[in-house]
CSV table of C-alpha atoms in Angstrom, one decimal:
chain,number,residue,atom,x,y,z
A,1,MET,CA,43.8,13.6,-22.8
A,2,PRO,CA,40.7,15.2,-24.5
A,3,ASN,CA,39.3,18.8,-24.9
A,4,ILE,CA,38.1,20.0,-21.3
A,5,THR,CA,35.4,22.7,-21.8
A,6,PRO,CA,32.5,22.9,-19.6
A,7,GLU,CA,30.7,21.2,-21.7
A,8,PHE,CA,32.3,18.6,-21.2
A,9,LEU,CA,32.4,18.1,-17.2
A,10,ALA,CA,28.6,19.3,-17.1
A,11,TYR,CA,28.1,16.1,-19.6
A,12,GLY,CA,30.3,14.0,-17.9
A,13,PHE,CA,28.7,15.1,-14.8
A,14,VAL,CA,25.0,14.2,-15.9
A,15,TRP,CA,26.9,10.6,-16.6
A,16,TYR,CA,28.9,9.8,-14.0
A,17,VAL,CA,25.1,10.9,-11.6
A,18,ALA,CA,23.3,8.8,-14.0
A,19,PHE,CA,26.1,5.8,-13.5
A,20,LEU,CA,25.9,5.7,-9.5
A,21,PHE,CA,22.4,6.3,-9.0
A,22,SER,CA,21.9,3.3,-11.2
A,23,THR,CA,24.6,1.0,-10.3
A,24,THR,CA,23.6,1.8,-6.4
A,25,CYS,CA,19.2,1.4,-7.2
A,26,HIS,CA,20.9,-2.6,-9.4
A,27,GLU,CA,23.1,-3.7,-6.0
A,28,ALA,CA,21.0,-2.4,-3.4
A,29,ALA,CA,17.7,-3.9,-4.8
A,30,HIS,CA,20.2,-7.0,-4.8
A,31,ALA,CA,20.3,-6.5,-1.2
A,32,LEU,CA,17.2,-5.8,-0.1
A,33,VAL,CA,16.2,-9.3,-2.0
A,34,ALA,CA,18.7,-11.2,-0.7
A,35,LYS,CA,17.7,-9.8,2.9
A,36,LEU,CA,13.4,-10.8,2.5
A,37,GLY,CA,14.5,-13.9,1.4
A,38,GLY,CA,17.1,-14.9,4.1
A,39,ASP,CA,20.5,-14.0,3.4
A,40,GLU,CA,21.0,-10.9,5.5
A,41,THR,CA,25.0,-10.5,4.4
A,42,ALA,CA,24.6,-7.8,2.0
A,43,ALA,CA,22.2,-6.0,4.7
A,44,LEU,CA,24.9,-5.6,7.7
A,45,GLY,CA,27.2,-4.4,5.0
A,46,GLY,CA,25.0,-1.4,4.9
A,47,GLN,CA,23.6,-2.0,1.6
A,48,VAL,CA,20.5,-1.6,1.4
A,49,THR,CA,20.5,1.7,0.8
A,50,LEU,CA,20.1,4.0,-2.0
A,51,ASN,CA,23.2,6.3,-0.4
A,52,PRO,CA,25.8,5.3,-2.7
A,53,VAL,CA,29.3,5.9,0.0
A,54,PRO,CA,28.9,2.2,1.0
A,55,HIS,CA,28.0,1.2,-2.5
A,56,MET,CA,31.6,3.2,-3.3
A,57,GLN,CA,33.4,1.9,-0.3
A,58,ARG,CA,33.0,-1.8,-1.3
A,59,GLU,CA,33.9,-1.1,-4.9
A,60,PRO,CA,35.9,1.9,-4.8
A,61,TRP,CA,38.0,1.0,-8.5
A,62,GLY,CA,34.1,0.2,-10.3
A,63,MET,CA,32.4,2.8,-8.5
A,64,VAL,CA,34.7,5.9,-8.7
A,65,VAL,CA,38.2,5.6,-10.4
A,66,ILE,CA,37.2,3.8,-13.8
A,67,PRO,CA,34.2,4.9,-14.5
A,68,ILE,CA,35.8,8.5,-14.3
A,69,LEU,CA,39.1,7.2,-16.3
A,70,SER,CA,36.8,5.7,-18.6
A,71,PHE,CA,35.1,9.3,-19.4
A,72,VAL,CA,38.0,11.4,-19.5
A,73,PHE,CA,39.8,8.9,-21.9
A,74,THR,CA,36.9,7.4,-24.0
A,75,ARG,CA,34.3,9.4,-23.6
A,76,GLY,CA,32.0,6.7,-22.7
A,77,MET,CA,32.3,5.5,-19.0
A,78,ILE,CA,32.4,1.6,-17.5
A,79,GLY,CA,32.7,0.5,-14.4
A,80,TRP,CA,31.3,-2.2,-11.7
A,81,ALA,CA,30.0,-3.1,-7.7
A,82,SER,CA,28.8,-5.8,-6.5
A,83,ALA,CA,26.5,-7.0,-3.1
A,84,PRO,CA,27.8,-10.2,-0.9
A,85,PHE,CA,26.1,-13.0,-0.4
A,86,ASP,CA,26.4,-16.3,1.6
A,87,PRO,CA,26.8,-19.1,-0.5
A,88,GLN,CA,25.2,-21.9,1.4
A,89,TRP,CA,22.2,-19.6,1.4
A,90,GLU,CA,22.3,-19.9,-2.6
A,91,ARG,CA,22.7,-23.8,-2.5
A,92,ARG,CA,19.4,-24.1,0.5
A,93,TYR,CA,17.6,-21.4,-1.6
A,94,PRO,CA,18.8,-21.4,-5.1
A,95,ARG,CA,14.9,-20.2,-6.7
A,96,ARG,CA,15.6,-17.2,-3.5
A,97,ALA,CA,19.2,-16.9,-4.8
A,98,ALA,CA,18.0,-16.3,-8.9
A,99,VAL,CA,15.0,-14.1,-7.6
A,100,MET,CA,17.7,-11.9,-5.7
A,101,ALA,CA,20.1,-12.1,-8.9
A,102,LEU,CA,17.8,-10.9,-11.3
A,103,ALA,CA,16.5,-8.1,-8.7
A,104,GLY,CA,19.0,-5.7,-10.0
A,105,PRO,CA,18.5,-5.7,-14.0
A,106,ALA,CA,14.8,-5.3,-13.4
A,107,ALA,CA,15.6,-2.3,-10.7
A,108,ASN,CA,17.8,-1.7,-14.1
A,109,PHE,CA,15.0,-2.0,-16.0
A,110,THR,CA,12.8,0.0,-13.8
A,111,LEU,CA,14.6,3.1,-13.8
A,112,MET,CA,14.5,3.1,-17.6
A,113,LEU,CA,10.9,2.8,-18.0
A,114,LEU,CA,10.7,6.0,-15.6
A,115,ALA,CA,13.3,8.5,-17.9
A,116,ALA,CA,11.1,6.5,-20.7
A,117,ALA,CA,7.7,8.2,-19.0
A,118,GLY,CA,9.6,11.4,-17.5
A,119,LEU,CA,10.7,11.9,-21.5
A,120,ARG,CA,7.7,11.2,-22.9
A,121,THR,CA,5.4,13.5,-20.3
A,122,GLY,CA,8.1,16.4,-20.8
A,123,ARG,CA,7.7,16.6,-24.8
A,124,SER,CA,4.3,16.4,-24.1
A,125,MET,CA,3.4,19.3,-21.7
A,126,GLY,CA,6.1,21.1,-23.7
A,127,TRP,CA,8.6,21.0,-20.3
A,128,LEU,CA,11.8,19.5,-22.5
A,129,HIS,CA,13.8,21.7,-25.4
A,130,VAL,CA,16.1,20.4,-28.0
A,131,ASP,CA,17.7,23.2,-29.3
A,132,ALA,CA,16.0,24.1,-32.5
A,133,VAL,CA,19.3,25.5,-34.5
A,134,THR,CA,22.3,23.1,-32.7
A,135,GLY,CA,19.6,20.1,-32.6
A,136,ARG,CA,20.8,20.0,-28.4
A,137,PRO,CA,18.5,19.2,-26.1
A,138,ASP,CA,18.5,21.1,-22.5
A,139,LEU,CA,20.1,19.6,-19.3
A,140,PRO,CA,17.0,18.0,-18.2
A,141,THR,CA,16.3,16.1,-21.8
A,142,LEU,CA,20.0,15.2,-21.7
A,143,ALA,CA,19.7,13.6,-18.4
A,144,LEU,CA,16.3,11.7,-18.7
A,145,PHE,CA,18.3,10.3,-22.2
A,146,VAL,CA,20.7,9.6,-19.8
A,147,PHE,CA,19.3,7.6,-18.0
A,148,PHE,CA,17.2,5.7,-20.5
A,149,SER,CA,20.3,4.8,-22.4
A,150,LEU,CA,22.3,3.4,-19.1
A,151,ASN,CA,19.7,1.6,-18.0
A,152,LEU,CA,18.6,-0.7,-20.9
A,153,LEU,CA,22.1,-1.3,-21.4
A,154,LEU,CA,23.1,-2.6,-17.4
A,155,GLY,CA,19.6,-3.9,-17.2
A,156,THR,CA,20.2,-6.4,-21.3
A,157,PHE,CA,24.0,-6.4,-20.0
A,158,ASN,CA,23.5,-8.2,-16.5
A,159,LEU,CA,20.4,-10.8,-18.0
A,160,LEU,CA,24.0,-12.7,-20.2
A,161,PRO,CA,24.0,-16.0,-18.7
A,162,VAL,CA,27.1,-16.2,-18.5
A,163,PRO,CA,29.3,-15.6,-14.8
A,164,PRO,CA,30.0,-13.4,-13.1
A,165,LEU,CA,26.8,-11.8,-15.1
A,166,ASP,CA,22.9,-11.7,-12.4
A,167,GLY,CA,21.7,-14.1,-16.1
A,168,SER,CA,24.5,-17.0,-14.8
A,169,ALA,CA,22.4,-17.5,-11.6
A,170,GLY,CA,19.2,-16.3,-12.6
A,171,ILE,CA,18.8,-19.4,-14.9
A,172,MET,CA,17.8,-21.0,-11.5
A,173,LEU,CA,14.7,-19.8,-10.7
A,174,PHE,CA,13.8,-22.0,-14.3
A,175,MET,CA,15.2,-25.6,-12.6
A,176,SER,CA,14.4,-28.0,-9.8
A,177,GLU,CA,16.1,-27.8,-6.2
A,178,SER,CA,18.4,-30.4,-7.2
A,179,ARG,CA,19.2,-29.1,-11.1
A,180,ALA,CA,20.0,-25.8,-9.6
A,181,GLN,CA,22.6,-27.3,-6.8
A,182,ARG,CA,24.5,-29.5,-9.7
A,183,TYR,CA,24.5,-26.6,-11.4
A,184,LEU,CA,26.1,-24.1,-8.7
A,185,ASP,CA,28.7,-27.1,-8.1
A,186,TRP,CA,29.8,-26.8,-11.7
A,187,LEU,CA,29.3,-22.8,-11.4
A,188,ARG,CA,31.2,-21.9,-8.3
A,189,GLY,CA,33.5,-24.9,-8.7
A,190,ASN,CA,35.4,-23.4,-11.7
A,191,SER,CA,36.7,-20.1,-12.2
A,192,PHE,CA,34.6,-18.9,-15.0
A,193,ALA,CA,34.7,-15.2,-13.9
A,194,MET,CA,36.8,-13.5,-16.6
A,195,VAL,CA,36.3,-16.0,-19.8
A,196,GLY,CA,32.2,-15.7,-19.3
A,197,LEU,CA,32.6,-11.7,-19.1
A,198,LEU,CA,35.1,-12.0,-22.3
A,199,VAL,CA,32.5,-13.9,-23.6
A,200,GLY,CA,30.0,-11.5,-23.0
A,201,LEU,CA,31.3,-8.6,-23.9
A,202,LEU,CA,31.5,-10.2,-27.6
A,203,VAL,CA,28.5,-11.6,-27.8
A,204,PHE,CA,26.7,-8.2,-26.5
A,205,ARG,CA,28.2,-6.2,-29.5
A,206,TYR,CA,26.4,-8.1,-31.7
A,207,PHE,CA,22.7,-8.3,-30.9
A,208,TYR,CA,22.3,-5.0,-28.5
A,209,GLY,CA,22.1,-2.7,-30.6
A,210,PRO,CA,19.0,-4.7,-32.1
A,211,VAL,CA,17.4,-4.7,-28.7
A,212,GLN,CA,18.6,-1.3,-28.3
A,213,GLU,CA,16.6,0.1,-31.4
A,214,PHE,CA,13.8,-1.4,-30.8
A,215,ALA,CA,13.3,-0.3,-27.0
A,216,THR,CA,14.1,3.2,-28.1
A,217,ASP,CA,11.1,3.0,-31.1
A,218,LEU,CA,9.0,1.6,-28.8
A,219,LEU,CA,9.1,3.6,-25.6
A,220,LEU,CA,10.6,7.0,-26.9
A,221,ARG,CA,10.8,7.5,-30.9
A,222,ARG,CA,7.4,7.7,-31.5
A,223,HIS,CA,6.9,10.8,-29.1
A,224,PHE,CA,9.4,12.5,-30.4
């Protein structure tokens, strides 16, 4: 067990709030775009909302239990959430389903850009500070950095074109309708979720570092 200090609890609180809000935005984006495209499955479940409660009720383990436990034992935070959709709607409108799938990562990248804008603006206006002796950022700076890092990670990871990640459905945007339906026959007709997730995690660990460095250098380092 880690040493539970006030600093540890404050850091964990910041991470959990960022995780909860970012994941809620991700799933709400899926639900909203699906509703606009004609599938109200998630909307009827109350998921077109930035209120995290409906999302937590749908995935209590992924939204509450596992994130908190993972932070307590590893100082990192992992978790998951989901938004339901109608498989028949997906087959009828594969491109709409692709846009719905990509809406989640798009929400994460939007939050990442807002966090970067907040950091740059706060820095230039003198609102954000880093302790000159310890190098520790103040709470607003820490919170914005966490939002930036977490949403870059979530958006990038979910774009991987392997099931069950959003990229596996997002690539249908570049297919003809008939090809997309054949692809769905293959994708949904097999239990690839666990294998795809393992492949995604293995691949992600090798290419995310350069992606993170590029995004951080482009959006932040030149201004800090």
